[in-house]
PDB file of C-alpha atoms and ligand atoms in Angstrom:
ATOM      1  CA  MET A   1     109.662 134.575  93.722  1.00 49.00           C
ATOM      2  CA  GLY A   2     106.629 132.388  93.473  1.00 59.00           C
ATOM      3  CA  HIS A   3     102.993 132.997  94.325  1.00 59.00           C
ATOM      4  CA  HIS A   4     101.100 133.373  97.585  1.00 73.00           C
ATOM      5  CA  THR A   5     101.802 131.065 100.508  1.00 84.00           C
ATOM      6  CA  PHE A   6      99.432 128.305 101.608  1.00 90.00           C
ATOM      7  CA  ASP A   7      96.851 129.519 104.167  1.00 91.00           C
ATOM      8  CA  ILE A   8      97.613 128.149 107.648  1.00 93.00           C
ATOM      9  CA  ASP A   9      93.865 128.025 108.399  1.00 93.00           C
ATOM     10  CA  GLN A  10      93.591 125.348 105.695  1.00 94.00           C
ATOM     11  CA  ALA A  11      96.469 123.249 107.101  1.00 96.00           C
ATOM     12  CA  GLU A  12      94.109 120.398 108.040  1.00 96.00           C
ATOM     13  CA  ASN A  13      93.402 119.840 104.325  1.00 96.00           C
ATOM     14  CA  LEU A  14      97.054 118.900 103.795  1.00 98.00           C
ATOM     15  CA  GLU A  15      96.457 115.813 105.951  1.00 98.00           C
ATOM     16  CA  ASP A  16      93.739 114.462 103.638  1.00 97.00           C
ATOM     17  CA  GLU A  17      94.705 110.996 102.376  1.00 97.00           C
ATOM     18  CA  GLY A  18      92.715 111.696  99.200  1.00 97.00           C
ATOM     19  CA  ARG A  19      95.853 113.585  98.124  1.00 97.00           C
ATOM     20  CA  TYR A  20      97.478 110.238  97.352  1.00 98.00           C
ATOM     21  CA  ARG A  21      95.480 110.089  94.101  1.00 97.00           C
ATOM     22  CA  TYR A  22      97.940 112.638  92.683  1.00 97.00           C
ATOM     23  CA  LEU A  23     101.073 111.202  94.325  1.00 98.00           C
ATOM     24  CA  SER A  24     100.872 107.917  96.193  1.00 98.00           C
ATOM     25  CA  ALA A  25     103.008 107.071  99.211  1.00 98.00           C
ATOM     26  CA  GLU A  26     104.619 104.180  97.319  1.00 98.00           C
ATOM     27  CA  GLU A  27     105.513 106.253  94.282  1.00 98.00           C
ATOM     28  CA  PHE A  28     106.813 109.094  96.429  1.00 98.00           C
ATOM     29  CA  ARG A  29     109.133 106.806  98.406  1.00 98.00           C
ATOM     30  CA  SER A  30     110.444 105.240  95.220  1.00 97.00           C
ATOM     31  CA  LEU A  31     111.129 108.678  93.710  1.00 97.00           C
ATOM     32  CA  VAL A  32     113.020 110.022  96.727  1.00 98.00           C
ATOM     33  CA  ARG A  33     114.847 106.717  97.417  1.00 96.00           C
ATOM     34  CA  PRO A  34     115.788 107.586 101.023  1.00 95.00           C
ATOM     35  CA  ALA A  35     118.954 105.812 102.194  1.00 94.00           C
ATOM     36  CA  ASP A  36     120.361 105.292 105.646  1.00 92.00           C
ATOM     37  CA  GLY A  37     122.857 107.945 106.745  1.00 95.00           C
ATOM     38  CA  GLU A  38     121.639 110.628 104.347  1.00 97.00           C
ATOM     39  CA  THR A  39     120.665 114.230 104.991  1.00 98.00           C
ATOM     40  CA  LEU A  40     117.701 115.413 102.930  1.00 98.00           C
ATOM     41  CA  ALA A  41     115.429 118.461 102.947  1.00 98.00           C
ATOM     42  CA  ASP A  42     111.698 118.803 102.334  1.00 99.00           C
ATOM     43  CA  LEU A  43     111.165 122.203 100.691  1.00 98.00           C
ATOM     44  CA  GLY A  44     107.888 123.655 101.936  1.00 98.00           C
ATOM     45  CA  SER A  45     107.101 120.819 104.343  1.00 98.00           C
ATOM     46  CA  GLY A  46     103.752 122.130 105.644  1.00 98.00           C
ATOM     47  CA  THR A  47     102.192 119.743 108.162  1.00 98.00           C
ATOM     48  CA  GLY A  48     104.706 117.019 107.278  1.00 98.00           C
ATOM     49  CA  PHE A  49     102.227 114.867 105.336  1.00 98.00           C
ATOM     50  CA  TYR A  50     104.864 113.675 102.832  1.00 98.00           C
ATOM     51  CA  THR A  51     107.842 114.295 105.164  1.00 98.00           C
ATOM     52  CA  ASP A  52     106.583 111.501 107.415  1.00 98.00           C
ATOM     53  CA  LEU A  53     106.911 108.963 104.585  1.00 98.00           C
ATOM     54  CA  ILE A  54     110.657 109.585 104.261  1.00 98.00           C
ATOM     55  CA  ALA A  55     111.639 110.327 107.876  1.00 98.00           C
ATOM     56  CA  PRO A  56     111.912 106.733 109.188  1.00 97.00           C
ATOM     57  CA  ASP A  57     114.537 105.778 106.607  1.00 96.00           C
ATOM     58  CA  ILE A  58     117.175 108.500 106.933  1.00 96.00           C
ATOM     59  CA  GLU A  59     119.541 110.091 109.413  1.00 96.00           C
ATOM     60  CA  ARG A  60     118.416 113.694 109.167  1.00 98.00           C
ATOM     61  CA  LEU A  61     115.561 115.416 107.378  1.00 98.00           C
ATOM     62  CA  TYR A  62     115.224 119.184 107.384  1.00 98.00           C
ATOM     63  CA  ALA A  63     111.570 120.175 107.203  1.00 98.00           C
ATOM     64  CA  VAL A  64     111.855 123.640 105.657  1.00 98.00           C
ATOM     65  CA  ASP A  65     108.881 125.966 105.800  1.00 98.00           C
ATOM     66  CA  VAL A  66     108.615 129.732 105.749  1.00 97.00           C
ATOM     67  CA  GLN A  67     105.607 129.666 108.099  1.00 97.00           C
ATOM     68  CA  ALA A  68     106.426 128.860 111.746  1.00 97.00           C
ATOM     69  CA  GLU A  69     102.738 127.997 112.281  1.00 97.00           C
ATOM     70  CA  MET A  70     103.131 125.015 109.929  1.00 98.00           C
ATOM     71  CA  HIS A  71     105.949 123.701 112.115  1.00 98.00           C
ATOM     72  CA  GLU A  72     103.757 124.175 115.210  1.00 98.00           C
ATOM     73  CA  TYR A  73     101.052 122.085 113.539  1.00 98.00           C
ATOM     74  CA  TYR A  74     103.659 119.419 112.671  1.00 98.00           C
ATOM     75  CA  ARG A  75     105.047 119.396 116.239  1.00 98.00           C
ATOM     76  CA  GLU A  76     101.540 118.940 117.677  1.00 98.00           C
ATOM     77  CA  LYS A  77     100.979 116.051 115.255  1.00 98.00           C
ATOM     78  CA  GLY A  78     104.301 114.522 116.351  1.00 98.00           C
ATOM     79  CA  LEU A  79     107.747 115.084 114.863  1.00 98.00           C
ATOM     80  CA  PRO A  80     109.664 111.945 113.809  1.00 98.00           C
ATOM     81  CA  GLU A  81     113.082 111.589 115.452  1.00 98.00           C
ATOM     82  CA  SER A  82     115.039 112.363 112.271  1.00 98.00           C
ATOM     83  CA  VAL A  83     113.112 115.547 111.448  1.00 98.00           C
ATOM     84  CA  GLU A  84     114.510 118.972 112.276  1.00 98.00           C
ATOM     85  CA  THR A  85     112.225 121.911 111.521  1.00 98.00           C
ATOM     86  CA  VAL A  86     113.808 124.891 109.761  1.00 98.00           C
ATOM     87  CA  THR A  87     111.826 128.105 109.497  1.00 98.00           C
ATOM     88  CA  ALA A  88     113.252 129.700 106.369  1.00 98.00           C
ATOM     89  CA  ASP A  89     112.571 130.709 102.797  1.00 98.00           C
ATOM     90  CA  VAL A  90     113.893 128.232 100.228  1.00 98.00           C
ATOM     91  CA  ALA A  91     115.756 131.199  98.731  1.00 98.00           C
ATOM     92  CA  ASP A  92     117.767 131.666 101.942  1.00 98.00           C
ATOM     93  CA  LEU A  93     118.527 128.367 103.657  1.00 98.00           C
ATOM     94  CA  PRO A  94     120.602 128.082 106.859  1.00 98.00           C
ATOM     95  CA  VAL A  95     122.361 125.048 105.391  1.00 98.00           C
ATOM     96  CA  ALA A  96     126.054 124.670 104.457  1.00 98.00           C
ATOM     97  CA  ASP A  97     127.300 124.389 100.877  1.00 98.00           C
ATOM     98  CA  ASP A  98     126.877 120.800  99.538  1.00 98.00           C
ATOM     99  CA  GLU A  99     125.391 119.665 102.873  1.00 98.00           C
ATOM    100  CA  LEU A 100     122.396 117.857 101.377  1.00 98.00           C
ATOM    101  CA  ASP A 101     122.381 114.464  99.695  1.00 98.00           C
ATOM    102  CA  GLY A 102     119.097 115.504  98.197  1.00 98.00           C
ATOM    103  CA  ALA A 103     115.892 117.469  98.501  1.00 98.00           C
ATOM    104  CA  PHE A 104     112.272 117.044  97.540  1.00 98.00           C
ATOM    105  CA  SER A 105     109.209 119.223  97.295  1.00 98.00           C
ATOM    106  CA  THR A 106     105.539 118.360  96.970  1.00 98.00           C
ATOM    107  CA  MET A 107     102.912 120.801  95.686  1.00 98.00           C
ATOM    108  CA  THR A 108     105.063 123.808  96.617  1.00 98.00           C
ATOM    109  CA  TYR A 109     107.457 124.557  93.732  1.00 98.00           C
ATOM    110  CA  HIS A 110     105.100 127.232  92.356  1.00 97.00           C
ATOM    111  CA  GLU A 111     105.264 129.028  95.720  1.00 97.00           C
ATOM    112  CA  PHE A 112     109.060 129.341  95.885  1.00 98.00           C
ATOM    113  CA  VAL A 113     110.263 129.210  92.263  1.00 97.00           C
ATOM    114  CA  GLY A 114     112.640 131.977  91.207  1.00 97.00           C
ATOM    115  CA  ASP A 115     116.306 132.465  90.397  1.00 98.00           C
ATOM    116  CA  ASP A 116     117.308 132.975  94.043  1.00 98.00           C
ATOM    117  CA  ALA A 117     115.608 129.797  95.268  1.00 98.00           C
ATOM    118  CA  LEU A 118     117.019 127.633  92.472  1.00 98.00           C
ATOM    119  CA  ALA A 119     120.529 129.048  92.982  1.00 98.00           C
ATOM    120  CA  GLU A 120     120.183 128.259  96.681  1.00 98.00           C
ATOM    121  CA  LEU A 121     119.217 124.661  95.913  1.00 98.00           C
ATOM    122  CA  ALA A 122     122.262 124.323  93.661  1.00 98.00           C
ATOM    123  CA  ARG A 123     124.396 125.617  96.540  1.00 99.00           C
ATOM    124  CA  VAL A 124     123.117 123.271  99.276  1.00 98.00           C
ATOM    125  CA  ILE A 125     122.649 120.019  97.294  1.00 99.00           C
ATOM    126  CA  ARG A 126     126.009 118.304  96.772  1.00 98.00           C
ATOM    127  CA  PRO A 127     127.188 117.396  93.248  1.00 98.00           C
ATOM    128  CA  GLY A 128     125.511 114.082  92.435  1.00 98.00           C
ATOM    129  CA  GLY A 129     122.745 114.791  94.948  1.00 98.00           C
ATOM    130  CA  ARG A 130     119.149 114.522  93.807  1.00 98.00           C
ATOM    131  CA  LEU A 131     116.113 116.747  93.631  1.00 98.00           C
ATOM    132  CA  VAL A 132     112.523 115.562  93.204  1.00 98.00           C
ATOM    133  CA  VAL A 133     109.731 118.050  92.524  1.00 98.00           C
ATOM    134  CA  VAL A 134     106.055 117.215  92.174  1.00 98.00           C
ATOM    135  CA  ASP A 135     103.695 120.154  91.824  1.00 98.00           C
ATOM    136  CA  TRP A 136     100.393 121.298  90.372  1.00 98.00           C
ATOM    137  CA  SER A 137     100.761 121.810  86.626  1.00 98.00           C
ATOM    138  CA  ALA A 138      99.742 124.784  84.506  1.00 98.00           C
ATOM    139  CA  ARG A 139      98.576 122.103  82.007  1.00 97.00           C
ATOM    140  CA  GLY A 140      95.963 120.901  84.525  1.00 97.00           C
ATOM    141  CA  ASP A 141      92.344 122.032  84.484  1.00 95.00           C
ATOM    142  CA  GLY A 142      92.231 123.325  88.076  1.00 93.00           C
ATOM    143  CA  GLU A 143      89.909 120.624  89.486  1.00 91.00           C
ATOM    144  CA  SER A 144      92.065 120.776  92.625  1.00 91.00           C
ATOM    145  CA  GLY A 145      94.993 122.855  93.876  1.00 94.00           C
ATOM    146  CA  PRO A 146      95.881 126.523  93.272  1.00 95.00           C
ATOM    147  CA  PRO A 147      94.582 128.590  90.319  1.00 95.00           C
ATOM    148  CA  VAL A 148      96.058 127.346  87.048  1.00 96.00           C
ATOM    149  CA  GLU A 149      97.583 130.767  86.290  1.00 96.00           C
ATOM    150  CA  GLU A 150      99.749 130.508  89.435  1.00 96.00           C
ATOM    151  CA  ARG A 151     101.323 127.207  88.370  1.00 97.00           C
ATOM    152  CA  GLU A 152     104.389 126.180  86.372  1.00 98.00           C
ATOM    153  CA  ASP A 153     104.485 123.259  83.954  1.00 98.00           C
ATOM    154  CA  LEU A 154     107.039 120.529  83.261  1.00 98.00           C
ATOM    155  CA  SER A 155     108.739 122.371  80.441  1.00 98.00           C
ATOM    156  CA  ALA A 156     109.267 125.561  82.485  1.00 98.00           C
ATOM    157  CA  ALA A 157     110.414 123.690  85.576  1.00 98.00           C
ATOM    158  CA  ALA A 158     112.804 121.401  83.699  1.00 98.00           C
ATOM    159  CA  GLY A 159     114.303 124.382  81.843  1.00 98.00           C
ATOM    160  CA  ALA A 160     114.744 126.426  85.023  1.00 98.00           C
ATOM    161  CA  LEU A 161     116.405 123.518  86.838  1.00 98.00           C
ATOM    162  CA  ALA A 162     118.775 122.881  83.929  1.00 98.00           C
ATOM    163  CA  ASP A 163     119.719 126.584  83.913  1.00 98.00           C
ATOM    164  CA  ALA A 164     120.371 126.400  87.672  1.00 98.00           C
ATOM    165  CA  GLY A 165     122.862 123.523  87.355  1.00 98.00           C
ATOM    166  CA  PHE A 166     120.758 120.352  87.530  1.00 98.00           C
ATOM    167  CA  ARG A 167     120.649 117.477  85.041  1.00 98.00           C
ATOM    168  CA  VAL A 168     117.031 116.458  84.536  1.00 98.00           C
ATOM    169  CA  THR A 169     116.710 112.659  84.574  1.00 98.00           C
ATOM    170  CA  ARG A 170     112.945 112.294  84.450  1.00 98.00           C
ATOM    171  CA  GLY A 171     109.999 114.520  83.627  1.00 98.00           C
ATOM    172  CA  GLU A 172     106.287 113.790  83.351  1.00 98.00           C
ATOM    173  CA  GLU A 173     103.066 115.706  82.882  1.00 98.00           C
ATOM    174  CA  ARG A 174     100.345 113.797  84.730  1.00 97.00           C
ATOM    175  CA  ASN A 175      96.819 114.288  86.004  1.00 95.00           C
ATOM    176  CA  GLU A 176      96.822 117.936  87.271  1.00 97.00           C
ATOM    177  CA  THR A 177     100.476 117.668  88.262  1.00 98.00           C
ATOM    178  CA  PHE A 178     104.008 117.401  86.869  1.00 98.00           C
ATOM    179  CA  LEU A 179     107.016 115.519  88.138  1.00 98.00           C
ATOM    180  CA  VAL A 180     110.704 116.378  87.679  1.00 98.00           C
ATOM    181  CA  ALA A 181     113.640 114.383  88.991  1.00 98.00           C
ATOM    182  CA  ALA A 182     117.120 115.858  88.635  1.00 98.00           C
ATOM    183  CA  ILE A 183     120.705 115.413  89.729  1.00 98.00           C
ATOM    184  CA  ARG A 184     122.992 118.241  90.813  1.00 98.00           C
ATOM    185  CA  SER A 185     125.709 118.480  88.135  1.00 98.00           C
TER     186      SER A 185
HETATM  187  C1  LIG B   1     100.752 123.716  99.497  1.00 82.96           C
HETATM  188  S1  LIG B   1     101.676 123.559 100.974  1.00 82.96           S
HETATM  189  C2  LIG B   1     102.348 121.925 100.720  1.00 82.96           C
HETATM  190  C3  LIG B   1     102.966 121.361 101.955  1.00 82.96           C
HETATM  191  C4  LIG B   1     103.624 119.974 101.781  1.00 82.96           C
HETATM  192  N1  LIG B   1     104.723 120.016 100.846  1.00 82.96           N
HETATM  193  C5  LIG B   1     102.635 118.942 101.362  1.00 82.96           C
HETATM  194  O1  LIG B   1     102.644 118.514 100.184  1.00 82.96           O
HETATM  195  O2  LIG B   1     101.805 118.541 102.191  1.00 82.96           O
HETATM  196  C6  LIG B   1     103.048 124.649 100.699  1.00 82.96           C
HETATM  197  C7  LIG B   1     103.924 124.894 101.905  1.00 82.96           C
HETATM  198  O3  LIG B   1     105.112 125.559 101.476  1.00 82.96           O
HETATM  199  C8  LIG B   1     105.407 126.636 102.332  1.00 82.96           C
HETATM  200  N2  LIG B   1     106.140 127.643 101.553  1.00 82.96           N
HETATM  201  C9  LIG B   1     105.644 128.472 100.597  1.00 82.96           C
HETATM  202  N3  LIG B   1     106.606 129.233 100.065  1.00 82.96           N
HETATM  203  C10 LIG B   1     107.748 128.891 100.704  1.00 82.96           C
HETATM  204  C11 LIG B   1     109.097 129.341 100.593  1.00 82.96           C
HETATM  205  N4  LIG B   1     109.428 130.305  99.730  1.00 82.96           N
HETATM  206  N5  LIG B   1     110.022 128.786 101.406  1.00 82.96           N
HETATM  207  C12 LIG B   1     109.687 127.814 102.297  1.00 82.96           C
HETATM  208  N6  LIG B   1     108.419 127.348 102.443  1.00 82.96           N
HETATM  209  C13 LIG B   1     107.463 127.872 101.650  1.00 82.96           C
HETATM  210  C14 LIG B   1     104.064 127.095 102.851  1.00 82.96           C
HETATM  211  O4  LIG B   1     104.170 127.792 104.075  1.00 82.96           O
HETATM  212  C15 LIG B   1     103.288 125.795 102.960  1.00 82.96           C
HETATM  213  O5  LIG B   1     103.422 125.206 104.226  1.00 82.96           O
END
């Protein structure tokens, strides 16, 4: 199990476009590579800030968040047609085996990481399906984001994903953040 959950009273901050300095809209789209007809999931979708970038290009996008209040915020902002909100813990998803063509998660991995959550991702993402994780890195200096001691780094995340049944295809430590892309074996 990861660390504490993002404070709903701070939800407005998730809509700040200054966040693109850590992960731009263009880079994010190119990492997720949404394709027509796919079913994807956003793990810890919050207000839908990054979800909205993917939603127009796919058939179905599960916005998964453990806090119903985040989904309320997203609904008030306006849910894209392809987005279905799912109030659930990543460790216990109401999704069938191999149902997902892929999943992604932005700035949330440290909140859900644990054996149960990673086993659940291996269950719901089909073989050959993809997973993209961008999160605050323990190698960062804490200028933004959660306390450094609550974070993972690339090496820990890549190792945990490999142990859970994913083949890591790309990994980077960057400014305050890390990026891992993987394929379900
Ligand atoms: C830091 S916010 C990031 C939201 C969004 N990914 C973004 O980048 O704008 C983390 C979100 O993950 C959700 N969350 C935390 N732990 C979770 C878990 N175990 N399962 C599902 N959602 C979780 C929180 O409620 C919160 O909305």
